[in-house]
Structure formats: C-alpha cells, structure tokens
Tab-separated table of C-alpha atoms in Angstrom:
chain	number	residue	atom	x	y	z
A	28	UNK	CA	17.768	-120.562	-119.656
A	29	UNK	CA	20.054	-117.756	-118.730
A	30	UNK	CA	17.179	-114.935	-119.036
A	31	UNK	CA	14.477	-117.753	-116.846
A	32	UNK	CA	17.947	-117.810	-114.386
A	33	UNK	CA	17.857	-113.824	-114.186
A	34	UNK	CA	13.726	-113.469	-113.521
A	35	UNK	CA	13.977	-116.087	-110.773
A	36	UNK	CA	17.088	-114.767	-109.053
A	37	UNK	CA	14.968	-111.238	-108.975
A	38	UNK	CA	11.869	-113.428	-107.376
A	39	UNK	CA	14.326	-114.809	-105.046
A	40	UNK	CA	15.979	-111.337	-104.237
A	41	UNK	CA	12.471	-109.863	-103.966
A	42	UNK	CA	10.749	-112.539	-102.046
A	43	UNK	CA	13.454	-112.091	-99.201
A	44	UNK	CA	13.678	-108.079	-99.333
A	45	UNK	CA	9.792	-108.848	-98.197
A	46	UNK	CA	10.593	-111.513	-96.166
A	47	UNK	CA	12.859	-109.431	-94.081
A	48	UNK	CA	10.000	-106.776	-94.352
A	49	UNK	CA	7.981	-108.562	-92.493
A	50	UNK	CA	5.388	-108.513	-95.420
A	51	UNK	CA	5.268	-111.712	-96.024
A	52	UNK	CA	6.343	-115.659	-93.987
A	53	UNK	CA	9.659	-117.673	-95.225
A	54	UNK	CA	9.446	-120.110	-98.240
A	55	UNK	CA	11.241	-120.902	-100.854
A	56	UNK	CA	11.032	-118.476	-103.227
A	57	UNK	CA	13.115	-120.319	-106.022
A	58	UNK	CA	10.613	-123.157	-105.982
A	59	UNK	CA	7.896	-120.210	-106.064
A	60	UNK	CA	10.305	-118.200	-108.969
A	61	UNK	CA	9.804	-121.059	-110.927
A	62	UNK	CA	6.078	-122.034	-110.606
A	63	UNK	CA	5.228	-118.185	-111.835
A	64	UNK	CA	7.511	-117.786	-114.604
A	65	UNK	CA	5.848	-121.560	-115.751
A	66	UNK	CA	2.321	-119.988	-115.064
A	67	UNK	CA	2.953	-116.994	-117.108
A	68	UNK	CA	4.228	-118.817	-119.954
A	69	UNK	CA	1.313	-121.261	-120.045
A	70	UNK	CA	-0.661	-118.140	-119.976
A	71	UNK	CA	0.852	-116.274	-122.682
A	72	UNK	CA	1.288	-119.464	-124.919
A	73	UNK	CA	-2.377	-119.882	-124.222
A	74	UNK	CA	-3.606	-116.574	-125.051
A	75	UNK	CA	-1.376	-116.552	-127.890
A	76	UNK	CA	-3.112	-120.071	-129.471
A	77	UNK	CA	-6.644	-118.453	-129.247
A	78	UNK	CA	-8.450	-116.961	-132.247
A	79	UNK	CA	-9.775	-114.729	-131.916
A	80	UNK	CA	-7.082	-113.412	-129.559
A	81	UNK	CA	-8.574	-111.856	-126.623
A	82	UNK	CA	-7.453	-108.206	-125.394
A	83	UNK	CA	-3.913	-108.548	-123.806
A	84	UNK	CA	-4.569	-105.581	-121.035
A	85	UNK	CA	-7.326	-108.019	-119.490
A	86	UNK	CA	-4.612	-111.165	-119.427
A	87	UNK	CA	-1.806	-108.796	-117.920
A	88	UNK	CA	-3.982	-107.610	-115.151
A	89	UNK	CA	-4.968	-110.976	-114.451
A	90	UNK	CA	-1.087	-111.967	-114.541
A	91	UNK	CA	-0.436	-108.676	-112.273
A	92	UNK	CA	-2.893	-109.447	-110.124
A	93	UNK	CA	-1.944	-113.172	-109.382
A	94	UNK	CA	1.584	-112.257	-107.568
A	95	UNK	CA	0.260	-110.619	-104.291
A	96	UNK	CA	-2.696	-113.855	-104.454
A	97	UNK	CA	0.612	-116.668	-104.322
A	98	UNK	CA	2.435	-114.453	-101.948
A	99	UNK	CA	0.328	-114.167	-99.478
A	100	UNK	CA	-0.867	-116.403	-96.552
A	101	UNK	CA	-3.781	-118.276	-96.689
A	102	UNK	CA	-6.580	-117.584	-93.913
A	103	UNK	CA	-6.614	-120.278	-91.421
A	104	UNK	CA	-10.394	-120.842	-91.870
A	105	UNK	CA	-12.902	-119.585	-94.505
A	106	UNK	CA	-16.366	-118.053	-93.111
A	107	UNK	CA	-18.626	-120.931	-92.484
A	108	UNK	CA	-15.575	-123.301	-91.429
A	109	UNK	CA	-14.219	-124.921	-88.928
C-alpha cells in the first residue's frame, strides 16, 4: 500500500504542476491516481496470464501512450455530431 500511496501522491503532484500550467482543466487527480495505477495492473496481470506472452515493448507503449489520452479533455462534439 505504501509504494501504491507514493505513485499516486506523484499523479497528484504532477496532475496539479499541469494544472497550474495551464495544460490541462482541474479534477481530481487522486481519484484519477488511482484508476491508472488499477489499469496498469490489470494490464500487466493480464499480459502476464497469456501464453504465449506477447512482446512487452508493444504493452508499455500502449500503457505510455494511455496517460496524455485520460488527461486530456474530451472534444465537445465528434465530426458528424451535434
């Protein structure tokens, strides 16, 4: 628990160093600490269970790549929406 308490206490710290940035709107970025270090364990527990194991550069990318996605705002309309 104590090394989960340290990675979202960075998240926090980092999500309002942005936040005061301007990079990114307000939330709470404990609630959002928590929901990626859950998604990246179901990810790695998930990878780990498969056989054959995929590649692990493919699953970290993927993992790397997800931050910036749940960070950022949504667009208030999709093409072809109203």
């Amino acid at each position: 628990l104590a090394l989960r308490e340290r990675g979202v206490a960075t998240i926090v710290a980092e999500g309002k160093a942005a936040f005061e940035r301007g990079e990114i709107r307000d939330r709470d970025f404990r609630f959002f600490g928590l929901s990626l270090i859950g998604a990246v364990n179901m990810v790695v527990f998930d990878w780990m269970a498969r056989d054959p194991r995929p590649l692990a550069e493919p699953v970290r990318r993927s993992l790397v790549d997800l931050v910036p996605l749940l960070l950022s705002d949504p667009p208030e309309s999709l093409p072809g929406q109203a």
